[in-house]
Short mmCIF file of C-alpha atoms in Angstrom, two decimals:
data_model
loop_
_atom_site.label_atom_id
_atom_site.label_comp_id
_atom_site.label_asym_id
_atom_site.label_seq_id
_atom_site.Cartn_x
_atom_site.Cartn_y
_atom_site.Cartn_z
CA MET A 1 65.67 111.34 198.74
CA GLN A 2 63.83 112.71 201.88
CA SER A 3 61.71 110.93 204.51
CA ILE A 4 58.89 111.79 206.54
CA ARG A 5 57.91 109.77 209.84
CA VAL A 6 54.31 108.75 210.54
CA ARG A 7 53.24 107.48 213.86
CA THR A 8 50.02 105.80 213.90
CA ASP A 9 47.45 105.22 216.39
CA ARG A 10 44.78 102.60 215.58
CA ARG A 11 44.78 99.18 212.87
CA THR A 12 43.43 101.42 209.89
CA GLN A 13 43.99 105.14 209.87
CA MET A 14 44.14 107.89 207.28
CA VAL A 15 46.72 110.46 208.59
CA ASP A 16 46.88 113.89 206.84
CA ILE A 17 50.65 114.29 205.86
CA THR A 18 49.89 117.35 203.87
CA VAL A 19 51.69 120.12 205.80
CA GLU A 20 54.61 117.99 206.35
CA VAL A 21 54.92 117.26 202.22
CA GLN A 22 54.87 120.89 201.46
CA ARG A 23 57.55 121.75 204.69
CA VAL A 24 59.65 119.43 202.28
CA VAL A 25 59.06 121.02 199.30
CA THR A 26 59.31 124.50 200.55
CA ALA A 27 62.88 123.36 202.44
CA LEU A 28 63.78 122.11 199.25
CA GLY A 29 63.00 125.44 197.61
CA VAL A 30 61.78 123.78 194.38
CA ARG A 31 59.65 126.48 192.26
CA VAL A 32 58.40 124.09 189.45
CA GLY A 33 58.35 120.27 189.67
CA THR A 34 57.09 117.02 190.84
CA CYS A 35 56.75 115.73 194.00
CA PHE A 36 56.73 112.07 194.43
CA LEU A 37 55.62 109.92 197.11
CA TYR A 38 56.79 106.31 198.22
CA VAL A 39 55.55 104.36 200.96
CA PRO A 40 58.27 101.17 201.75
CA HIS A 41 56.00 99.02 203.69
CA THR A 42 53.61 96.25 202.70
CA THR A 43 50.51 97.26 205.08
CA ALA A 44 50.22 100.80 204.48
CA ALA A 45 49.62 103.53 201.27
CA ILE A 46 49.52 106.81 200.09
CA LEU A 47 46.21 108.31 198.81
CA ILE A 48 45.35 111.87 197.83
CA ASN A 49 41.54 112.70 198.46
CA GLU A 50 39.63 115.34 200.83
CA HIS A 51 40.77 116.43 203.98
CA ALA A 52 38.43 119.74 204.68
CA ASP A 53 35.57 116.87 206.23
CA PRO A 54 37.65 114.07 208.87
CA ASP A 55 34.17 112.13 208.07
CA VAL A 56 35.33 111.45 204.65
CA ALA A 57 38.66 109.94 205.80
CA SER A 58 36.80 107.83 208.53
CA ASP A 59 33.90 106.90 206.16
CA ALA A 60 36.73 105.69 203.55
CA GLU A 61 38.17 103.68 207.08
CA GLY A 62 34.91 101.92 207.44
CA ALA A 63 34.32 100.91 203.76
CA LEU A 64 38.04 99.67 203.03
CA ASP A 65 37.60 97.63 206.04
CA ARG A 66 34.01 96.18 205.05
CA MET A 67 35.14 95.61 201.12
CA VAL A 68 38.45 93.67 202.58
CA PRO A 69 37.27 91.31 205.43
CA LEU A 70 39.88 90.69 207.95
CA ALA A 71 38.45 87.01 208.41
CA GLY A 72 39.41 84.90 204.70
CA PRO A 73 39.99 82.35 203.94
CA TYR A 74 43.62 83.53 203.86
CA ARG A 75 46.84 81.27 204.45
CA HIS A 76 49.24 84.18 205.43
CA SER A 77 49.59 83.23 209.39
CA GLU A 78 49.98 86.90 210.45
CA GLY A 79 46.30 87.63 210.50
CA ASN A 80 47.42 91.01 208.14
CA SER A 81 46.19 89.61 204.71
CA ASP A 82 43.34 92.28 204.44
CA SER A 83 46.06 94.87 205.01
CA HIS A 84 48.18 93.61 202.17
CA VAL A 85 45.39 93.35 199.99
CA LYS A 86 44.09 96.88 201.07
CA THR A 87 47.43 98.39 200.27
CA MET A 88 47.54 96.76 196.90
CA LEU A 89 44.32 98.19 196.07
CA VAL A 90 45.32 102.35 197.52
CA GLY A 91 49.22 101.55 196.03
CA VAL A 92 52.40 102.73 197.24
CA SER A 93 53.25 105.37 194.97
CA GLN A 94 51.56 108.66 193.95
CA PHE A 95 52.87 112.34 193.05
CA VAL A 96 51.89 115.66 193.06
CA PHE A 97 52.76 118.38 190.80
CA VAL A 98 54.81 121.94 192.22
CA GLU A 99 53.40 125.19 191.17
CA GLU A 100 55.25 128.15 192.57
CA GLY A 101 56.64 126.17 194.86
CA LYS A 102 53.50 124.95 196.50
CA LEU A 103 51.89 121.42 195.88
CA ALA A 104 49.43 122.02 192.88
CA LEU A 105 46.63 119.97 194.81
CA GLY A 106 42.97 120.73 193.88
CA ARG A 107 40.90 122.91 196.04
CA TRP A 108 39.77 119.91 198.92
CA GLN A 109 42.93 117.57 198.55
CA GLY A 110 45.24 116.77 201.01
CA ILE A 111 47.92 113.90 201.02
CA PHE A 112 47.03 110.77 203.66
CA PHE A 113 49.11 108.02 204.51
CA ALA A 114 46.75 105.53 204.73
CA GLU A 115 47.59 102.59 207.64
CA PHE A 116 46.18 99.39 207.44
CA ASP A 117 47.96 97.58 210.11
CA GLY A 118 48.55 99.92 212.80
CA PRO A 119 49.62 101.19 215.30
CA ARG A 120 52.99 101.61 213.90
CA GLU A 121 56.08 103.87 213.37
CA ARG A 122 55.91 104.27 209.59
CA HIS A 123 57.74 106.54 206.74
CA VAL A 124 57.06 108.00 203.52
CA TYR A 125 59.87 108.24 201.05
CA LEU A 126 59.76 111.44 198.87
CA LYS A 127 61.64 113.26 195.90
CA VAL A 128 61.04 116.60 194.61
CA LEU A 129 62.23 117.10 191.00
CA PRO A 130 62.63 120.17 189.26
CA ASP A 131 61.23 120.66 185.81
CA ARG A 132 64.00 121.13 183.08
CA VAL A 133 63.90 124.43 182.06
CA MET B 1 51.26 122.19 183.77
CA GLN B 2 48.96 122.24 181.46
CA SER B 3 45.00 121.18 181.82
CA ILE B 4 42.29 119.32 180.27
CA ARG B 5 38.48 120.18 180.48
CA VAL B 6 36.60 117.19 180.93
CA ARG B 7 32.45 117.76 180.97
CA THR B 8 30.60 114.48 182.59
CA ASP B 9 27.18 113.58 182.10
CA ARG B 10 26.02 110.54 184.87
CA ARG B 11 27.31 110.01 188.15
CA THR B 12 29.79 107.12 187.49
CA GLN B 13 31.07 107.76 183.89
CA MET B 14 34.29 106.84 182.45
CA VAL B 15 35.50 109.27 179.50
CA ASP B 16 38.01 108.38 177.25
CA ILE B 17 40.19 111.01 176.98
CA THR B 18 43.11 109.67 174.89
CA VAL B 19 42.80 111.97 171.91
CA GLU B 20 43.26 115.22 174.07
CA VAL B 21 46.13 114.15 175.93
CA GLN B 22 47.56 112.80 172.31
CA ARG B 23 46.89 116.28 171.44
CA VAL B 24 49.03 118.15 174.46
CA VAL B 25 51.63 115.75 173.72
CA THR B 26 51.71 116.80 170.00
CA ALA B 27 51.33 120.08 170.81
CA LEU B 28 54.16 120.18 173.37
CA GLY B 29 56.71 118.64 170.99
CA VAL B 30 57.92 116.20 173.21
CA ARG B 31 59.40 112.83 171.47
CA VAL B 32 60.57 111.12 173.96
CA GLY B 33 59.55 111.32 177.98
CA THR B 34 56.82 110.75 180.22
CA CYS B 35 53.18 112.01 180.37
CA PHE B 36 52.12 112.86 184.07
CA LEU B 37 48.48 112.90 184.37
CA TYR B 38 46.74 114.41 187.44
CA VAL B 39 43.19 114.82 188.38
CA PRO B 40 42.62 117.71 191.30
CA HIS B 41 39.26 116.46 192.28
CA THR B 42 38.60 114.35 194.98
CA THR B 43 35.33 112.05 193.89
CA ALA B 44 36.86 111.96 190.39
CA ALA B 45 39.98 109.69 189.27
CA ILE B 46 42.43 108.56 186.26
CA LEU B 47 42.91 105.02 184.87
CA ILE B 48 44.18 103.32 181.90
CA ASN B 49 42.06 100.57 180.33
CA GLU B 50 40.64 99.02 177.17
CA HIS B 51 38.75 101.79 174.85
CA ALA B 52 37.92 99.06 172.13
CA ASP B 53 34.85 98.08 173.29
CA PRO B 54 32.39 100.57 175.26
CA ASP B 55 31.11 97.65 177.26
CA VAL B 56 34.54 97.36 179.57
CA ALA B 57 33.76 100.99 180.65
CA SER B 58 30.39 100.75 181.26
CA ASP B 59 30.94 97.13 182.96
CA ALA B 60 33.69 98.42 185.22
CA GLU B 61 31.27 101.45 186.18
CA GLY B 62 28.45 99.00 187.08
CA ALA B 63 30.74 96.94 189.19
CA LEU B 64 32.56 99.65 191.17
CA ASP B 65 29.12 100.60 192.06
CA ARG B 66 28.53 97.63 193.44
CA MET B 67 31.65 97.09 195.36
CA VAL B 68 31.22 100.52 197.00
CA PRO B 69 27.45 100.99 197.67
CA LEU B 70 25.95 104.34 197.96
CA ALA B 71 24.41 103.35 201.01
CA GLY B 72 26.94 103.42 203.59
CA PRO B 73 26.89 103.13 206.97
CA TYR B 74 28.66 106.83 206.30
CA ARG B 75 29.04 110.00 208.49
CA HIS B 76 29.80 112.43 205.44
CA SER B 77 26.67 114.36 204.87
CA GLU B 78 26.92 115.21 201.38
CA GLY B 79 25.89 111.40 200.09
CA ASN B 80 28.91 110.78 198.46
CA SER B 81 31.34 108.90 200.50
CA ASP B 82 31.13 105.90 197.85
CA SER B 83 32.49 108.39 195.23
CA HIS B 84 35.29 109.42 197.45
CA VAL B 85 36.09 105.57 198.29
CA LYS B 86 35.84 104.55 194.62
CA THR B 87 38.75 107.72 193.68
CA MET B 88 41.04 106.43 196.26
CA LEU B 89 40.92 102.74 194.79
CA VAL B 90 41.42 103.93 191.16
CA GLY B 91 43.64 106.55 192.23
CA VAL B 92 44.54 110.50 191.06
CA SER B 93 47.96 110.17 189.87
CA GLN B 94 49.22 107.86 186.68
CA PHE B 95 51.47 107.87 183.86
CA VAL B 96 52.30 106.90 180.46
CA PHE B 97 55.59 107.01 178.76
CA VAL B 98 56.16 108.74 175.21
CA GLU B 99 58.07 107.25 172.36
CA GLU B 100 58.49 108.67 168.70
CA GLY B 101 55.89 111.60 169.92
CA LYS B 102 53.12 109.25 170.76
CA LEU B 103 51.90 107.87 173.96
CA ALA B 104 53.26 104.33 174.57
CA LEU B 105 49.69 102.64 175.02
CA GLY B 106 49.09 99.06 174.78
CA ARG B 107 47.31 97.96 171.76
CA TRP B 108 44.19 98.16 173.44
CA GLN B 109 44.62 100.68 176.15
CA GLY B 110 43.19 104.24 176.13
CA ILE B 111 43.42 106.91 179.08
CA PHE B 112 40.06 107.45 180.73
CA PHE B 113 38.71 109.90 183.23
CA ALA B 114 36.64 108.33 185.67
CA GLU B 115 33.85 110.65 187.45
CA PHE B 116 32.40 109.32 190.44
CA ASP B 117 30.26 112.35 191.28
CA GLY B 118 29.06 113.73 188.33
CA PRO B 119 27.80 115.40 186.38
CA ARG B 120 30.08 117.94 186.85
CA GLU B 121 32.48 120.29 184.95
CA ARG B 122 36.15 118.99 185.46
CA HIS B 123 39.79 119.30 185.01
CA VAL B 124 42.73 117.08 184.35
CA TYR B 125 46.40 118.50 184.88
CA LEU B 126 49.39 116.91 182.77
CA LYS B 127 53.02 117.69 182.51
CA VAL B 128 54.98 115.92 179.58
CA LEU B 129 58.40 115.62 180.19
CA PRO B 130 61.41 115.13 178.08
CA ASP B 131 64.23 112.40 178.99
CA ARG B 132 67.44 113.60 179.61
CA VAL B 133 69.83 112.71 176.66
CA MET C 1 62.20 102.74 176.94
CA GLN C 2 63.18 99.24 178.10
CA SER C 3 60.89 96.05 178.35
CA ILE C 4 60.66 93.06 180.08
CA ARG C 5 58.82 89.78 179.20
CA VAL C 6 56.87 87.90 181.67
CA ARG C 7 54.93 84.59 181.10
CA THR C 8 52.13 83.73 183.22
CA ASP C 9 50.56 80.09 184.13
CA ARG C 10 46.92 80.98 185.81
CA ARG C 11 44.37 83.09 185.24
CA THR C 12 45.11 85.37 188.21
CA GLN C 13 48.32 85.07 189.26
CA MET C 14 51.30 87.60 191.01
CA VAL C 15 54.41 86.86 189.35
CA ASP C 16 57.28 88.62 191.34
CA ILE C 17 59.68 90.45 189.14
CA THR C 18 62.07 91.92 191.42
CA VAL C 19 65.32 90.47 190.32
CA GLU C 20 64.55 91.48 186.77
CA VAL C 21 63.65 95.00 187.35
CA GLN C 22 66.61 95.37 189.59
CA ARG C 23 68.81 93.63 186.66
CA VAL C 24 67.62 96.52 184.08
CA VAL C 25 68.89 99.26 186.37
CA THR C 26 72.12 97.87 187.32
CA ALA C 27 72.53 97.45 183.58
CA LEU C 28 71.56 101.14 182.84
CA GLY C 29 74.15 102.12 185.41
CA VAL C 30 71.72 104.67 187.26
CA ARG C 31 73.14 105.32 190.71
CA VAL C 32 70.06 107.80 191.77
CA GLY C 33 66.74 108.32 190.39
CA THR C 34 63.60 106.81 189.80
CA CYS C 35 62.50 103.35 188.45
CA PHE C 36 59.23 103.69 186.31
CA LEU C 37 57.30 100.72 185.63
CA TYR C 38 54.31 100.62 183.32
CA VAL C 39 52.15 97.69 181.95
CA PRO C 40 50.70 97.97 178.22
CA HIS C 41 47.79 95.34 179.33
CA THR C 42 44.16 96.01 179.94
CA THR C 43 43.96 92.97 182.28
CA ALA C 44 47.31 92.99 183.93
CA ALA C 45 48.83 95.51 186.47
CA ILE C 46 51.72 96.33 188.33
CA LEU C 47 52.20 96.32 192.34
CA ILE C 48 54.31 96.36 195.09
CA ASN C 49 53.85 94.17 198.34
CA GLU C 50 55.31 91.50 200.22
CA HIS C 51 57.42 88.74 198.39
CA ALA C 52 58.92 87.12 201.68
CA ASP C 53 55.84 84.81 202.45
CA PRO C 54 54.20 83.93 199.15
CA ASP C 55 51.25 82.97 201.04
CA VAL C 56 50.51 87.04 201.05
CA ALA C 57 50.47 86.81 196.99
CA SER C 58 47.79 83.91 196.60
CA ASP C 59 45.81 85.57 199.54
CA ALA C 60 45.61 88.30 197.50
CA GLU C 61 45.13 86.68 194.66
CA GLY C 62 42.10 85.19 196.05
CA ALA C 63 40.78 88.14 197.72
CA LEU C 64 40.65 90.22 194.54
CA ASP C 65 38.87 87.31 192.73
CA ARG C 66 36.13 87.25 195.71
CA MET C 67 36.12 90.83 195.71
CA VAL C 68 35.40 91.13 191.84
CA PRO C 69 33.28 88.33 190.97
CA LEU C 70 33.61 86.63 187.44
CA ALA C 71 30.04 86.82 187.38
CA GLY C 72 28.42 89.61 186.80
CA PRO C 73 26.10 91.28 185.25
CA TYR C 74 28.37 92.43 182.41
CA ARG C 75 27.71 93.23 179.17
CA HIS C 76 31.65 92.68 177.66
CA SER C 77 31.18 89.37 175.47
CA GLU C 78 34.90 87.99 176.55
CA GLY C 79 34.26 87.08 180.17
CA ASN C 80 36.83 88.94 181.34
CA SER C 81 35.14 92.13 182.63
CA ASP C 82 36.23 91.42 186.16
CA SER C 83 39.86 91.22 184.83
CA HIS C 84 39.62 94.88 183.99
CA VAL C 85 38.06 95.89 186.63
CA LYS C 86 40.91 94.49 188.77
CA THR C 87 43.48 95.95 186.74
CA MET C 88 41.82 99.76 187.29
CA LEU C 89 41.77 99.03 190.64
CA VAL C 90 45.70 97.87 191.26
CA GLY C 91 46.91 100.38 188.60
CA VAL C 92 49.02 99.97 185.40
CA SER C 93 52.06 102.44 186.68
CA GLN C 94 53.94 102.58 189.51
CA PHE C 95 57.48 103.73 190.43
CA VAL C 96 59.97 103.16 192.80
CA PHE C 97 63.21 105.53 193.84
CA VAL C 98 66.37 104.21 193.18
CA GLU C 99 69.56 104.93 195.67
CA GLU C 100 73.40 103.88 195.28
CA GLY C 101 72.21 101.81 192.14
CA LYS C 102 69.56 99.70 193.90
CA LEU C 103 65.64 99.62 194.13
CA ALA C 104 64.47 101.64 197.06
CA LEU C 105 62.42 99.10 198.20
CA GLY C 106 61.23 98.85 201.55
CA ARG C 107 62.61 95.48 203.84
CA TRP C 108 59.56 93.23 202.96
CA GLN C 109 58.42 94.63 199.43
CA GLY C 110 59.19 93.11 196.11
CA ILE C 111 57.70 94.33 192.78
CA PHE C 112 54.99 92.24 191.14
CA PHE C 113 53.28 91.65 187.85
CA ALA C 114 49.62 91.07 188.73
CA GLU C 115 47.98 88.15 185.73
CA PHE C 116 44.25 88.69 186.24
CA ASP C 117 43.26 86.86 182.46
CA GLY C 118 46.00 84.56 182.43
CA PRO C 119 48.06 82.31 181.35
CA ARG C 120 49.37 84.55 178.66
CA GLU C 121 52.96 86.14 177.33
CA ARG C 122 53.10 89.67 179.01
CA HIS C 123 55.34 92.72 179.11
CA VAL C 124 56.48 95.19 181.39
CA TYR C 125 57.77 98.69 180.01
CA LEU C 126 60.41 100.38 182.49
CA LYS C 127 62.30 103.60 182.37
CA VAL C 128 64.88 104.38 184.45
CA LEU C 129 65.51 108.20 184.75
CA PRO C 130 68.79 109.74 186.82
CA ASP C 131 68.00 112.72 189.41
CA ARG C 132 69.77 116.08 187.88
CA VAL C 133 72.36 116.77 189.82
#
């Protein structure tokens, strides 16, 4: 199991980690397989979406904050119940195929670490499993 | 890696692709394994839900459109920021087990391509990996 | 493929199944691999989030019920269209890595069965696949 460290700066923030994930795939030398990504946190998630126009990520940050309000009613006393709910909606496990040593992302896709209770020091776990021949 | 082509007709549309996915599983001859599904787009997703009553899919199309409004405030200039957000919520990677050569879906489950910015010509990537014995 | 039985008591309810999943991992004797979890229902999902403070789960139950209203407009006649939509948002397939025979969950993470149309008798399918050495 590999790990990538992510530092976030804002409460809700999408951080493009595509380059870091590809670096792990390359280092492991897997040519054809699947890259499994997992976030071991309860207020941060992993998603795949457009990274060509950074406005997409910032629009999504705003939209998620409007969908899941900071003010409840909530009982959890840490003031981040909304962060937990956003994490449940986006999810902490995702995979991407690997072909010819490269992440088989769509033309506009990038991999984002989705922070919902930053700023924090965070981690992403990943495994790159080769297909059986 | 296999690919299925999907043509969509409406802006938000759930397209049942269960038969096409089973056809790939059958063609590959995998008896026991896992079918991994991946959508390489940033405004379309993949989900598994009821396909017996088509009203479920159309109700969900409406509910998602109400949850993530077309009108922002958004900065992304293509007018489809809501489509990106719906894609993040539903997700672009899902898997289903394969048993005795068949998708191990629940009784009411089908696999849907979830279009959020159609009509378009789209693709789903898939791999069917046999379990190690 | 293994199966875990879950009994739910309320319409919307998150049930912590971490202990049951770890029991299957232990029984199968997989030391290093990945645990794939799948819910074969159309109104129940699987998610990973905080299980230290039970208020997080109950806050999330309320937040999801507010986000996806029970009253539509919906056409599906069973009165559970909201349950289907919540299931699509949370998702029915998730995975967790296994290291040294243990689920590689984050410090605060637990695995939850997410009931959205209970009370019912439910199932979770799972496979624990060892990494190739």
